[in-house]
Amino acid sequence: MPVSAPSRTDLRGAGPELLAGRPRVDLVVAPTPLHPAPRLSRELGMPLLFKRDDLTGRGLGGNKLRGLEYILADALGQGCDCLVTGAGPQSNWTLLAALSCLRYQIEPHIVCYGTAAASEGNMRLHRWLGVDVRFTQLPDRPSVDAGIDAVGAELRAAGRRPYLVPRGGATPLSALGYVRASAELATQLAALDEQPAGLWLATGSCGTQAGLLAGAALAGARYRVRGVTVSRPVPECRQRVRMLAAGAAELASAPAELASAPAGLAGAGAGAGALAEAGSAAAIGEPDVLGGWIGPGYGVPSAAGQAAARLVAQTEGIFLDPAFGAKAMAALIAECRAGRVRGPQVFLVSGGAPTLFAGAGP
């Protein structure tokens, strides 16, 4: 299938030419809705809007599709015939990556940490699609990194052209998906005559927050991008968000051919780390990351998160996934009730519906 060129964006602070001509495939049904949450707003005592990236239009939706538009365009541009990435057994990232690869006739290969997992939630859908899923047999998440390299080497030895993407798909290139989403959000906010003070989201592999931070900086947006870590220590998140945002800002401002030239067959935007070091970090500013909401552990539902998700479902009819969205909402609710939040807020619903049907459930 052909790669579609993006239409010109309207990032007010950076000019309409930003990202024009940058190759991307067509995955996201955009714009995703932005709408008020009146009952929850009354409950929290401040105006709240939901940005519905659980409704991105492929599979059961989710934020990862925005970055995949740029990753798959890069893979196709390099003539790759397969893609290798990984995460946990219930990863929304790997499912959406596999589903998107199949749509563009790129063979997906997935590496998960741990041992063979039950056929439920995202893992059930992986197997139903017939995706090649490997397990590292080790419980630690970093074991996926070596697994991705090993599968890539195996495929190259067989004469294939693999495209390797790190855990969670977090690269400067994929973060362009949320640089572009920032322009979309700016248009929607203007149409609603809203000027939010904060944009909240769950932060895991850090790519989404990085794209939003870079997009806000390039657009001159006044809201704070507030990530709630659901995975890593706060200092690590801040460092990763800063690096990825700086790299994304450099790529957004550079000629399109520079995005994929350094990457080769090693992965999406692998050379952009050098661009990040070139000096846009200062313009991006210090990432805002809140800690204390991971609960029992990464991917494990928390009591606070479950209570927050139930409140959102009962007041607004929206389901939040237990591993990401629910924990971020718990932080927002607590900050509101403590009187530390002022002015309208936007909450990014990042998807993850399949995980509602895994484990003990909500």
PDB file of N, CA and C in Angstrom, residues 253-354:
ATOM      1  N   SER A 253      11.899  19.776  12.891  1.00  0.00           N
ATOM      2  CA  SER A 253      12.422  20.990  12.272  1.00  0.00           C
ATOM      3  C   SER A 253      13.403  20.701  11.150  1.00  0.00           C
ATOM      4  N   ALA A 254      13.788  19.395  10.997  1.00  0.00           N
ATOM      5  CA  ALA A 254      14.798  19.030  10.014  1.00  0.00           C
ATOM      6  C   ALA A 254      14.147  18.590   8.711  1.00  0.00           C
ATOM      7  N   PRO A 255      14.901  18.585   7.604  1.00  0.00           N
ATOM      8  CA  PRO A 255      14.375  18.016   6.360  1.00  0.00           C
ATOM      9  C   PRO A 255      13.953  16.568   6.575  1.00  0.00           C
ATOM     10  N   ALA A 256      12.893  16.133   5.906  1.00  0.00           N
ATOM     11  CA  ALA A 256      12.310  14.816   6.142  1.00  0.00           C
ATOM     12  C   ALA A 256      13.295  13.691   5.942  1.00  0.00           C
ATOM     13  N   GLU A 257      14.230  13.832   4.975  1.00  0.00           N
ATOM     14  CA  GLU A 257      15.130  12.716   4.688  1.00  0.00           C
ATOM     15  C   GLU A 257      16.084  12.426   5.832  1.00  0.00           C
ATOM     16  N   LEU A 258      16.278  13.390   6.753  1.00  0.00           N
ATOM     17  CA  LEU A 258      17.187  13.156   7.873  1.00  0.00           C
ATOM     18  C   LEU A 258      16.577  12.256   8.925  1.00  0.00           C
ATOM     19  N   ALA A 259      15.265  12.034   8.892  1.00  0.00           N
ATOM     20  CA  ALA A 259      14.626  11.229   9.928  1.00  0.00           C
ATOM     21  C   ALA A 259      15.024   9.784   9.838  1.00  0.00           C
ATOM     22  N   SER A 260      15.132   9.252   8.623  1.00  0.00           N
ATOM     23  CA  SER A 260      15.383   7.822   8.492  1.00  0.00           C
ATOM     24  C   SER A 260      16.805   7.494   8.070  1.00  0.00           C
ATOM     25  N   ALA A 261      17.547   8.477   7.548  1.00  0.00           N
ATOM     26  CA  ALA A 261      18.873   8.177   7.035  1.00  0.00           C
ATOM     27  C   ALA A 261      19.798   7.541   8.055  1.00  0.00           C
ATOM     28  N   PRO A 262      19.855   7.993   9.328  1.00  0.00           N
ATOM     29  CA  PRO A 262      20.777   7.378  10.280  1.00  0.00           C
ATOM     30  C   PRO A 262      20.305   6.033  10.797  1.00  0.00           C
ATOM     31  N   ALA A 263      19.032   5.683  10.565  1.00  0.00           N
ATOM     32  CA  ALA A 263      18.467   4.534  11.255  1.00  0.00           C
ATOM     33  C   ALA A 263      18.909   3.216  10.678  1.00  0.00           C
ATOM     34  N   GLY A 264      19.087   3.131   9.362  1.00  0.00           N
ATOM     35  CA  GLY A 264      19.434   1.870   8.736  1.00  0.00           C
ATOM     36  C   GLY A 264      18.404   0.815   9.064  1.00  0.00           C
ATOM     37  N   LEU A 265      18.865  -0.404   9.347  1.00  0.00           N
ATOM     38  CA  LEU A 265      17.956  -1.469   9.729  1.00  0.00           C
ATOM     39  C   LEU A 265      17.955  -1.685  11.228  1.00  0.00           C
ATOM     40  N   ALA A 266      18.517  -0.725  11.974  1.00  0.00           N
ATOM     41  CA  ALA A 266      18.648  -0.923  13.413  1.00  0.00           C
ATOM     42  C   ALA A 266      17.415  -0.521  14.184  1.00  0.00           C
ATOM     43  N   GLY A 267      16.599   0.369  13.647  1.00  0.00           N
ATOM     44  CA  GLY A 267      15.408   0.739  14.397  1.00  0.00           C
ATOM     45  C   GLY A 267      14.913   2.122  14.052  1.00  0.00           C
ATOM     46  N   ALA A 268      13.763   2.461  14.606  1.00  0.00           N
ATOM     47  CA  ALA A 268      13.096   3.709  14.254  1.00  0.00           C
ATOM     48  C   ALA A 268      13.831   4.908  14.824  1.00  0.00           C
ATOM     49  N   GLY A 269      14.389   5.723  13.941  1.00  0.00           N
ATOM     50  CA  GLY A 269      15.038   6.951  14.396  1.00  0.00           C
ATOM     51  C   GLY A 269      16.206   6.696  15.316  1.00  0.00           C
ATOM     52  N   ALA A 270      16.940   5.601  15.105  1.00  0.00           N
ATOM     53  CA  ALA A 270      18.011   5.254  16.028  1.00  0.00           C
ATOM     54  C   ALA A 270      19.084   6.325  16.081  1.00  0.00           C
ATOM     55  N   GLY A 271      19.257   7.079  14.983  1.00  0.00           N
ATOM     56  CA  GLY A 271      20.283   8.111  14.959  1.00  0.00           C
ATOM     57  C   GLY A 271      19.849   9.407  15.583  1.00  0.00           C
ATOM     58  N   ALA A 272      18.623   9.493  16.024  1.00  0.00           N
ATOM     59  CA  ALA A 272      18.128  10.775  16.513  1.00  0.00           C
ATOM     60  C   ALA A 272      18.672  11.143  17.881  1.00  0.00           C
ATOM     61  N   GLY A 273      19.319  10.188  18.572  1.00  0.00           N
ATOM     62  CA  GLY A 273      19.934  10.523  19.844  1.00  0.00           C
ATOM     63  C   GLY A 273      20.979  11.611  19.678  1.00  0.00           C
ATOM     64  N   ALA A 274      21.720  11.544  18.542  1.00  0.00           N
ATOM     65  CA  ALA A 274      22.716  12.568  18.271  1.00  0.00           C
ATOM     66  C   ALA A 274      22.053  13.917  18.053  1.00  0.00           C
ATOM     67  N   LEU A 275      20.889  13.902  17.377  1.00  0.00           N
ATOM     68  CA  LEU A 275      20.162  15.149  17.177  1.00  0.00           C
ATOM     69  C   LEU A 275      19.706  15.723  18.511  1.00  0.00           C
ATOM     70  N   ALA A 276      19.293  14.836  19.422  1.00  0.00           N
ATOM     71  CA  ALA A 276      18.834  15.299  20.727  1.00  0.00           C
ATOM     72  C   ALA A 276      19.958  15.984  21.487  1.00  0.00           C
ATOM     73  N   GLU A 277      21.188  15.489  21.282  1.00  0.00           N
ATOM     74  CA  GLU A 277      22.328  16.078  21.965  1.00  0.00           C
ATOM     75  C   GLU A 277      22.704  17.431  21.360  1.00  0.00           C
ATOM     76  N   ALA A 278      22.113  17.745  20.178  1.00  0.00           N
ATOM     77  CA  ALA A 278      22.539  18.945  19.460  1.00  0.00           C
ATOM     78  C   ALA A 278      22.050  20.238  20.089  1.00  0.00           C
ATOM     79  N   GLY A 279      21.084  20.152  21.011  1.00  0.00           N
ATOM     80  CA  GLY A 279      20.797  21.366  21.731  1.00  0.00           C
ATOM     81  C   GLY A 279      19.383  21.864  21.797  1.00  0.00           C
ATOM     82  N   SER A 280      18.372  21.025  21.584  1.00  0.00           N
ATOM     83  CA  SER A 280      17.008  21.534  21.715  1.00  0.00           C
ATOM     84  C   SER A 280      16.426  21.246  23.088  1.00  0.00           C
ATOM     85  N   ALA A 281      17.171  20.553  23.953  1.00  0.00           N
ATOM     86  CA  ALA A 281      16.634  20.196  25.273  1.00  0.00           C
ATOM     87  C   ALA A 281      16.287  21.432  26.090  1.00  0.00           C
ATOM     88  N   ALA A 282      17.116  22.464  25.986  1.00  0.00           N
ATOM     89  CA  ALA A 282      16.857  23.669  26.782  1.00  0.00           C
ATOM     90  C   ALA A 282      15.545  24.314  26.372  1.00  0.00           C
ATOM     91  N   ALA A 283      15.235  24.294  25.069  1.00  0.00           N
ATOM     92  CA  ALA A 283      13.998  24.904  24.584  1.00  0.00           C
ATOM     93  C   ALA A 283      12.782  24.112  25.032  1.00  0.00           C
ATOM     94  N   ILE A 284      12.955  22.805  25.207  1.00  0.00           N
ATOM     95  CA  ILE A 284      11.841  21.945  25.616  1.00  0.00           C
ATOM     96  C   ILE A 284      11.462  22.207  27.072  1.00  0.00           C
ATOM     97  N   GLY A 285      12.434  22.422  27.933  1.00  0.00           N
ATOM     98  CA  GLY A 285      12.154  22.630  29.350  1.00  0.00           C
ATOM     99  C   GLY A 285      12.160  21.342  30.144  1.00  0.00           C
ATOM    100  N   GLU A 286      12.007  21.451  31.440  1.00  0.00           N
ATOM    101  CA  GLU A 286      12.056  20.289  32.331  1.00  0.00           C
ATOM    102  C   GLU A 286      10.732  19.545  32.310  1.00  0.00           C
ATOM    103  N   PRO A 287      10.743  18.247  32.002  1.00  0.00           N
ATOM    104  CA  PRO A 287       9.503  17.482  31.987  1.00  0.00           C
ATOM    105  C   PRO A 287       8.848  17.415  33.364  1.00  0.00           C
ATOM    106  N   ASP A 288       7.535  17.462  33.390  1.00  0.00           N
ATOM    107  CA  ASP A 288       6.743  17.390  34.615  1.00  0.00           C
ATOM    108  C   ASP A 288       6.252  15.951  34.778  1.00  0.00           C
ATOM    109  N   VAL A 289       6.825  15.231  35.722  1.00  0.00           N
ATOM    110  CA  VAL A 289       6.466  13.832  35.957  1.00  0.00           C
ATOM    111  C   VAL A 289       6.122  13.651  37.429  1.00  0.00           C
ATOM    112  N   LEU A 290       4.948  13.096  37.695  1.00  0.00           N
ATOM    113  CA  LEU A 290       4.506  12.829  39.069  1.00  0.00           C
ATOM    114  C   LEU A 290       4.749  11.367  39.408  1.00  0.00           C
ATOM    115  N   GLY A 291       5.265  11.129  40.606  1.00  0.00           N
ATOM    116  CA  GLY A 291       5.489   9.769  41.073  1.00  0.00           C
ATOM    117  C   GLY A 291       4.514   9.380  42.172  1.00  0.00           C
ATOM    118  N   GLY A 292       4.633   8.149  42.624  1.00  0.00           N
ATOM    119  CA  GLY A 292       3.841   7.667  43.744  1.00  0.00           C
ATOM    120  C   GLY A 292       2.559   6.958  43.378  1.00  0.00           C
ATOM    121  N   TRP A 293       2.339   6.673  42.074  1.00  0.00           N
ATOM    122  CA  TRP A 293       1.072   6.087  41.645  1.00  0.00           C
ATOM    123  C   TRP A 293       1.222   4.751  40.931  1.00  0.00           C
ATOM    124  N   ILE A 294       2.410   4.167  40.971  1.00  0.00           N
ATOM    125  CA  ILE A 294       2.609   2.873  40.316  1.00  0.00           C
ATOM    126  C   ILE A 294       1.856   1.763  41.040  1.00  0.00           C
ATOM    127  N   GLY A 295       1.697   1.912  42.349  1.00  0.00           N
ATOM    128  CA  GLY A 295       0.971   0.895  43.118  1.00  0.00           C
ATOM    129  C   GLY A 295       1.808  -0.357  43.312  1.00  0.00           C
ATOM    130  N   PRO A 296       1.192  -1.551  43.226  1.00  0.00           N
ATOM    131  CA  PRO A 296       1.932  -2.798  43.475  1.00  0.00           C
ATOM    132  C   PRO A 296       3.032  -3.069  42.462  1.00  0.00           C
ATOM    133  N   GLY A 297       2.981  -2.431  41.299  1.00  0.00           N
ATOM    134  CA  GLY A 297       4.009  -2.646  40.297  1.00  0.00           C
ATOM    135  C   GLY A 297       3.510  -2.344  38.905  1.00  0.00           C
ATOM    136  N   TYR A 298       4.441  -2.317  37.943  1.00  0.00           N
ATOM    137  CA  TYR A 298       4.090  -2.053  36.561  1.00  0.00           C
ATOM    138  C   TYR A 298       3.115  -3.116  36.042  1.00  0.00           C
ATOM    139  N   GLY A 299       2.039  -2.658  35.427  1.00  0.00           N
ATOM    140  CA  GLY A 299       1.073  -3.582  34.850  1.00  0.00           C
ATOM    141  C   GLY A 299       0.127  -4.216  35.832  1.00  0.00           C
ATOM    142  N   VAL A 300       0.285  -3.903  37.120  1.00  0.00           N
ATOM    143  CA  VAL A 300      -0.565  -4.487  38.164  1.00  0.00           C
ATOM    144  C   VAL A 300      -1.563  -3.424  38.622  1.00  0.00           C
ATOM    145  N   PRO A 301      -2.859  -3.712  38.601  1.00  0.00           N
ATOM    146  CA  PRO A 301      -3.845  -2.717  39.031  1.00  0.00           C
ATOM    147  C   PRO A 301      -3.603  -2.262  40.464  1.00  0.00           C
ATOM    148  N   SER A 302      -3.896  -1.006  40.736  1.00  0.00           N
ATOM    149  CA  SER A 302      -3.781  -0.462  42.089  1.00  0.00           C
ATOM    150  C   SER A 302      -5.172  -0.150  42.623  1.00  0.00           C
ATOM    151  N   ALA A 303      -5.313  -0.123  43.943  1.00  0.00           N
ATOM    152  CA  ALA A 303      -6.607   0.181  44.553  1.00  0.00           C
ATOM    153  C   ALA A 303      -7.057   1.595  44.182  1.00  0.00           C
ATOM    154  N   ALA A 304      -6.122   2.558  44.224  1.00  0.00           N
ATOM    155  CA  ALA A 304      -6.466   3.935  43.880  1.00  0.00           C
ATOM    156  C   ALA A 304      -6.870   4.044  42.415  1.00  0.00           C
ATOM    157  N   GLY A 305      -6.161   3.329  41.563  1.00  0.00           N
ATOM    158  CA  GLY A 305      -6.482   3.349  40.146  1.00  0.00           C
ATOM    159  C   GLY A 305      -7.841   2.739  39.855  1.00  0.00           C
ATOM    160  N   GLN A 306      -8.148   1.632  40.515  1.00  0.00           N
ATOM    161  CA  GLN A 306      -9.443   0.990  40.299  1.00  0.00           C
ATOM    162  C   GLN A 306     -10.586   1.894  40.754  1.00  0.00           C
ATOM    163  N   ALA A 307     -10.391   2.582  41.875  1.00  0.00           N
ATOM    164  CA  ALA A 307     -11.425   3.499  42.361  1.00  0.00           C
ATOM    165  C   ALA A 307     -11.605   4.659  41.384  1.00  0.00           C
ATOM    166  N   ALA A 308     -10.507   5.175  40.848  1.00  0.00           N
ATOM    167  CA  ALA A 308     -10.581   6.273  39.890  1.00  0.00           C
ATOM    168  C   ALA A 308     -11.272   5.835  38.607  1.00  0.00           C
ATOM    169  N   ALA A 309     -10.930   4.653  38.112  1.00  0.00           N
ATOM    170  CA  ALA A 309     -11.538   4.143  36.885  1.00  0.00           C
ATOM    171  C   ALA A 309     -13.035   3.923  37.062  1.00  0.00           C
ATOM    172  N   ARG A 310     -13.421   3.438  38.223  1.00  0.00           N
ATOM    173  CA  ARG A 310     -14.846   3.225  38.485  1.00  0.00           C
ATOM    174  C   ARG A 310     -15.604   4.548  38.506  1.00  0.00           C
ATOM    175  N   LEU A 311     -14.993   5.580  39.108  1.00  0.00           N
ATOM    176  CA  LEU A 311     -15.629   6.897  39.144  1.00  0.00           C
ATOM    177  C   LEU A 311     -15.819   7.448  37.730  1.00  0.00           C
ATOM    178  N   VAL A 312     -14.814   7.305  36.876  1.00  0.00           N
ATOM    179  CA  VAL A 312     -14.906   7.789  35.500  1.00  0.00           C
ATOM    180  C   VAL A 312     -15.984   7.025  34.734  1.00  0.00           C
ATOM    181  N   ALA A 313     -16.039   5.725  34.929  1.00  0.00           N
ATOM    182  CA  ALA A 313     -17.060   4.919  34.243  1.00  0.00           C
ATOM    183  C   ALA A 313     -18.462   5.302  34.695  1.00  0.00           C
ATOM    184  N   GLN A 314     -18.628   5.529  35.980  1.00  0.00           N
ATOM    185  CA  GLN A 314     -19.957   5.834  36.523  1.00  0.00           C
ATOM    186  C   GLN A 314     -20.422   7.248  36.167  1.00  0.00           C
ATOM    187  N   THR A 315     -19.474   8.185  36.044  1.00  0.00           N
ATOM    188  CA  THR A 315     -19.861   9.573  35.777  1.00  0.00           C
ATOM    189  C   THR A 315     -19.883   9.906  34.283  1.00  0.00           C
ATOM    190  N   GLU A 316     -18.972   9.313  33.518  1.00  0.00           N
ATOM    191  CA  GLU A 316     -18.835   9.705  32.112  1.00  0.00           C
ATOM    192  C   GLU A 316     -18.983   8.561  31.122  1.00  0.00           C
ATOM    193  N   GLY A 317     -19.128   7.334  31.614  1.00  0.00           N
ATOM    194  CA  GLY A 317     -19.301   6.206  30.705  1.00  0.00           C
ATOM    195  C   GLY A 317     -18.057   5.866  29.907  1.00  0.00           C
ATOM    196  N   ILE A 318     -16.878   6.126  30.461  1.00  0.00           N
ATOM    197  CA  ILE A 318     -15.606   5.864  29.783  1.00  0.00           C
ATOM    198  C   ILE A 318     -14.807   4.861  30.618  1.00  0.00           C
ATOM    199  N   PHE A 319     -14.302   3.829  29.962  1.00  0.00           N
ATOM    200  CA  PHE A 319     -13.469   2.844  30.646  1.00  0.00           C
ATOM    201  C   PHE A 319     -11.998   3.226  30.518  1.00  0.00           C
ATOM    202  N   LEU A 320     -11.288   3.243  31.634  1.00  0.00           N
ATOM    203  CA  LEU A 320      -9.844   3.449  31.647  1.00  0.00           C
ATOM    204  C   LEU A 320      -9.157   2.123  31.920  1.00  0.00           C
ATOM    205  N   ASP A 321      -8.056   1.875  31.227  1.00  0.00           N
ATOM    206  CA  ASP A 321      -7.336   0.627  31.458  1.00  0.00           C
ATOM    207  C   ASP A 321      -6.664   0.662  32.826  1.00  0.00           C
ATOM    208  N   PRO A 322      -6.536  -0.511  33.500  1.00  0.00           N
ATOM    209  CA  PRO A 322      -6.022  -0.522  34.873  1.00  0.00           C
ATOM    210  C   PRO A 322      -4.532  -0.245  35.012  1.00  0.00           C
ATOM    211  N   ALA A 323      -3.744  -0.476  33.949  1.00  0.00           N
ATOM    212  CA  ALA A 323      -2.290  -0.356  34.074  1.00  0.00           C
ATOM    213  C   ALA A 323      -1.776   1.052  33.820  1.00  0.00           C
ATOM    214  N   PHE A 324      -2.486   1.828  33.014  1.00  0.00           N
ATOM    215  CA  PHE A 324      -2.008   3.161  32.629  1.00  0.00           C
ATOM    216  C   PHE A 324      -3.015   4.248  33.002  1.00  0.00           C
ATOM    217  N   GLY A 325      -4.110   4.325  32.249  1.00  0.00           N
ATOM    218  CA  GLY A 325      -5.059   5.410  32.421  1.00  0.00           C
ATOM    219  C   GLY A 325      -5.632   5.532  33.813  1.00  0.00           C
ATOM    220  N   ALA A 326      -5.958   4.397  34.440  1.00  0.00           N
ATOM    221  CA  ALA A 326      -6.572   4.433  35.768  1.00  0.00           C
ATOM    222  C   ALA A 326      -5.631   5.051  36.796  1.00  0.00           C
ATOM    223  N   LYS A 327      -4.354   4.720  36.719  1.00  0.00           N
ATOM    224  CA  LYS A 327      -3.394   5.243  37.693  1.00  0.00           C
ATOM    225  C   LYS A 327      -3.150   6.741  37.482  1.00  0.00           C
ATOM    226  N   ALA A 328      -3.114   7.164  36.212  1.00  0.00           N
ATOM    227  CA  ALA A 328      -2.948   8.588  35.948  1.00  0.00           C
ATOM    228  C   ALA A 328      -4.161   9.378  36.432  1.00  0.00           C
ATOM    229  N   MET A 329      -5.351   8.824  36.242  1.00  0.00           N
ATOM    230  CA  MET A 329      -6.553   9.491  36.715  1.00  0.00           C
ATOM    231  C   MET A 329      -6.584   9.553  38.236  1.00  0.00           C
ATOM    232  N   ALA A 330      -6.103   8.522  38.898  1.00  0.00           N
ATOM    233  CA  ALA A 330      -6.040   8.543  40.357  1.00  0.00           C
ATOM    234  C   ALA A 330      -5.188   9.706  40.844  1.00  0.00           C
ATOM    235  N   ALA A 331      -4.078   9.957  40.152  1.00  0.00           N
ATOM    236  CA  ALA A 331      -3.211  11.087  40.522  1.00  0.00           C
ATOM    237  C   ALA A 331      -3.914  12.413  40.296  1.00  0.00           C
ATOM    238  N   LEU A 332      -4.609  12.558  39.170  1.00  0.00           N
ATOM    239  CA  LEU A 332      -5.316  13.805  38.881  1.00  0.00           C
ATOM    240  C   LEU A 332      -6.410  14.061  39.914  1.00  0.00           C
ATOM    241  N   ILE A 333      -7.167  13.020  40.260  1.00  0.00           N
ATOM    242  CA  ILE A 333      -8.232  13.167  41.258  1.00  0.00           C
ATOM    243  C   ILE A 333      -7.654  13.601  42.599  1.00  0.00           C
ATOM    244  N   ALA A 334      -6.563  12.972  43.018  1.00  0.00           N
ATOM    245  CA  ALA A 334      -5.948  13.310  44.303  1.00  0.00           C
ATOM    246  C   ALA A 334      -5.438  14.744  44.313  1.00  0.00           C
ATOM    247  N   GLU A 335      -4.816  15.174  43.200  1.00  0.00           N
ATOM    248  CA  GLU A 335      -4.310  16.539  43.127  1.00  0.00           C
ATOM    249  C   GLU A 335      -5.452  17.553  43.156  1.00  0.00           C
ATOM    250  N   CYS A 336      -6.559  17.228  42.500  1.00  0.00           N
ATOM    251  CA  CYS A 336      -7.723  18.121  42.524  1.00  0.00           C
ATOM    252  C   CYS A 336      -8.294  18.235  43.934  1.00  0.00           C
ATOM    253  N   ARG A 337      -8.454  17.115  44.581  1.00  0.00           N
ATOM    254  CA  ARG A 337      -9.063  17.107  45.911  1.00  0.00           C
ATOM    255  C   ARG A 337      -8.158  17.734  46.953  1.00  0.00           C
ATOM    256  N   ALA A 338      -6.859  17.763  46.678  1.00  0.00           N
ATOM    257  CA  ALA A 338      -5.920  18.420  47.591  1.00  0.00           C
ATOM    258  C   ALA A 338      -5.794  19.913  47.302  1.00  0.00           C
ATOM    259  N   GLY A 339      -6.489  20.397  46.280  1.00  0.00           N
ATOM    260  CA  GLY A 339      -6.453  21.811  45.951  1.00  0.00           C
ATOM    261  C   GLY A 339      -5.205  22.264  45.229  1.00  0.00           C
ATOM    262  N   ARG A 340      -4.486  21.317  44.617  1.00  0.00           N
ATOM    263  CA  ARG A 340      -3.236  21.676  43.942  1.00  0.00           C
ATOM    264  C   ARG A 340      -3.401  21.864  42.434  1.00  0.00           C
ATOM    265  N   VAL A 341      -4.631  21.776  41.936  1.00  0.00           N
ATOM    266  CA  VAL A 341      -4.881  21.941  40.507  1.00  0.00           C
ATOM    267  C   VAL A 341      -5.767  23.157  40.303  1.00  0.00           C
ATOM    268  N   ARG A 342      -5.363  24.035  39.410  1.00  0.00           N
ATOM    269  CA  ARG A 342      -6.122  25.241  39.122  1.00  0.00           C
ATOM    270  C   ARG A 342      -6.379  25.328  37.614  1.00  0.00           C
ATOM    271  N   GLY A 343      -7.573  25.718  37.231  1.00  0.00           N
ATOM    272  CA  GLY A 343      -7.895  25.935  35.836  1.00  0.00           C
ATOM    273  C   GLY A 343      -8.293  24.670  35.110  1.00  0.00           C
ATOM    274  N   PRO A 344      -8.826  24.798  33.895  1.00  0.00           N
ATOM    275  CA  PRO A 344      -9.272  23.636  33.123  1.00  0.00           C
ATOM    276  C   PRO A 344      -8.121  22.659  32.845  1.00  0.00           C
ATOM    277  N   GLN A 345      -8.463  21.383  32.809  1.00  0.00           N
ATOM    278  CA  GLN A 345      -7.482  20.335  32.565  1.00  0.00           C
ATOM    279  C   GLN A 345      -7.973  19.436  31.437  1.00  0.00           C
ATOM    280  N   VAL A 346      -7.028  18.881  30.674  1.00  0.00           N
ATOM    281  CA  VAL A 346      -7.326  17.876  29.650  1.00  0.00           C
ATOM    282  C   VAL A 346      -6.685  16.573  30.084  1.00  0.00           C
ATOM    283  N   PHE A 347      -7.430  15.467  29.943  1.00  0.00           N
ATOM    284  CA  PHE A 347      -6.895  14.146  30.271  1.00  0.00           C
ATOM    285  C   PHE A 347      -6.860  13.319  28.996  1.00  0.00           C
ATOM    286  N   LEU A 348      -5.685  12.777  28.667  1.00  0.00           N
ATOM    287  CA  LEU A 348      -5.531  11.932  27.489  1.00  0.00           C
ATOM    288  C   LEU A 348      -5.939  10.500  27.827  1.00  0.00           C
ATOM    289  N   VAL A 349      -7.002  10.014  27.202  1.00  0.00           N
ATOM    290  CA  VAL A 349      -7.413   8.613  27.347  1.00  0.00           C
ATOM    291  C   VAL A 349      -6.632   7.829  26.299  1.00  0.00           C
ATOM    292  N   SER A 350      -5.665   7.042  26.748  1.00  0.00           N
ATOM    293  CA  SER A 350      -4.698   6.448  25.822  1.00  0.00           C
ATOM    294  C   SER A 350      -5.051   5.051  25.350  1.00  0.00           C
ATOM    295  N   GLY A 351      -6.205   4.520  25.769  1.00  0.00           N
ATOM    296  CA  GLY A 351      -6.632   3.219  25.268  1.00  0.00           C
ATOM    297  C   GLY A 351      -6.264   2.081  26.212  1.00  0.00           C
ATOM    298  N   GLY A 352      -6.116   0.887  25.620  1.00  0.00           N
ATOM    299  CA  GLY A 352      -5.780  -0.274  26.426  1.00  0.00           C
ATOM    300  C   GLY A 352      -6.964  -1.126  26.810  1.00  0.00           C
ATOM    301  N   ALA A 353      -8.062  -1.036  26.056  1.00  0.00           N
ATOM    302  CA  ALA A 353      -9.287  -1.774  26.393  1.00  0.00           C
ATOM    303  C   ALA A 353      -9.074  -3.280  26.564  1.00  0.00           C
ATOM    304  N   PRO A 354      -8.230  -3.958  25.770  1.00  0.00           N
ATOM    305  CA  PRO A 354      -8.079  -5.412  25.942  1.00  0.00           C
ATOM    306  C   PRO A 354      -7.623  -5.829  27.331  1.00  0.00           C
TER     307      PRO A 354
END
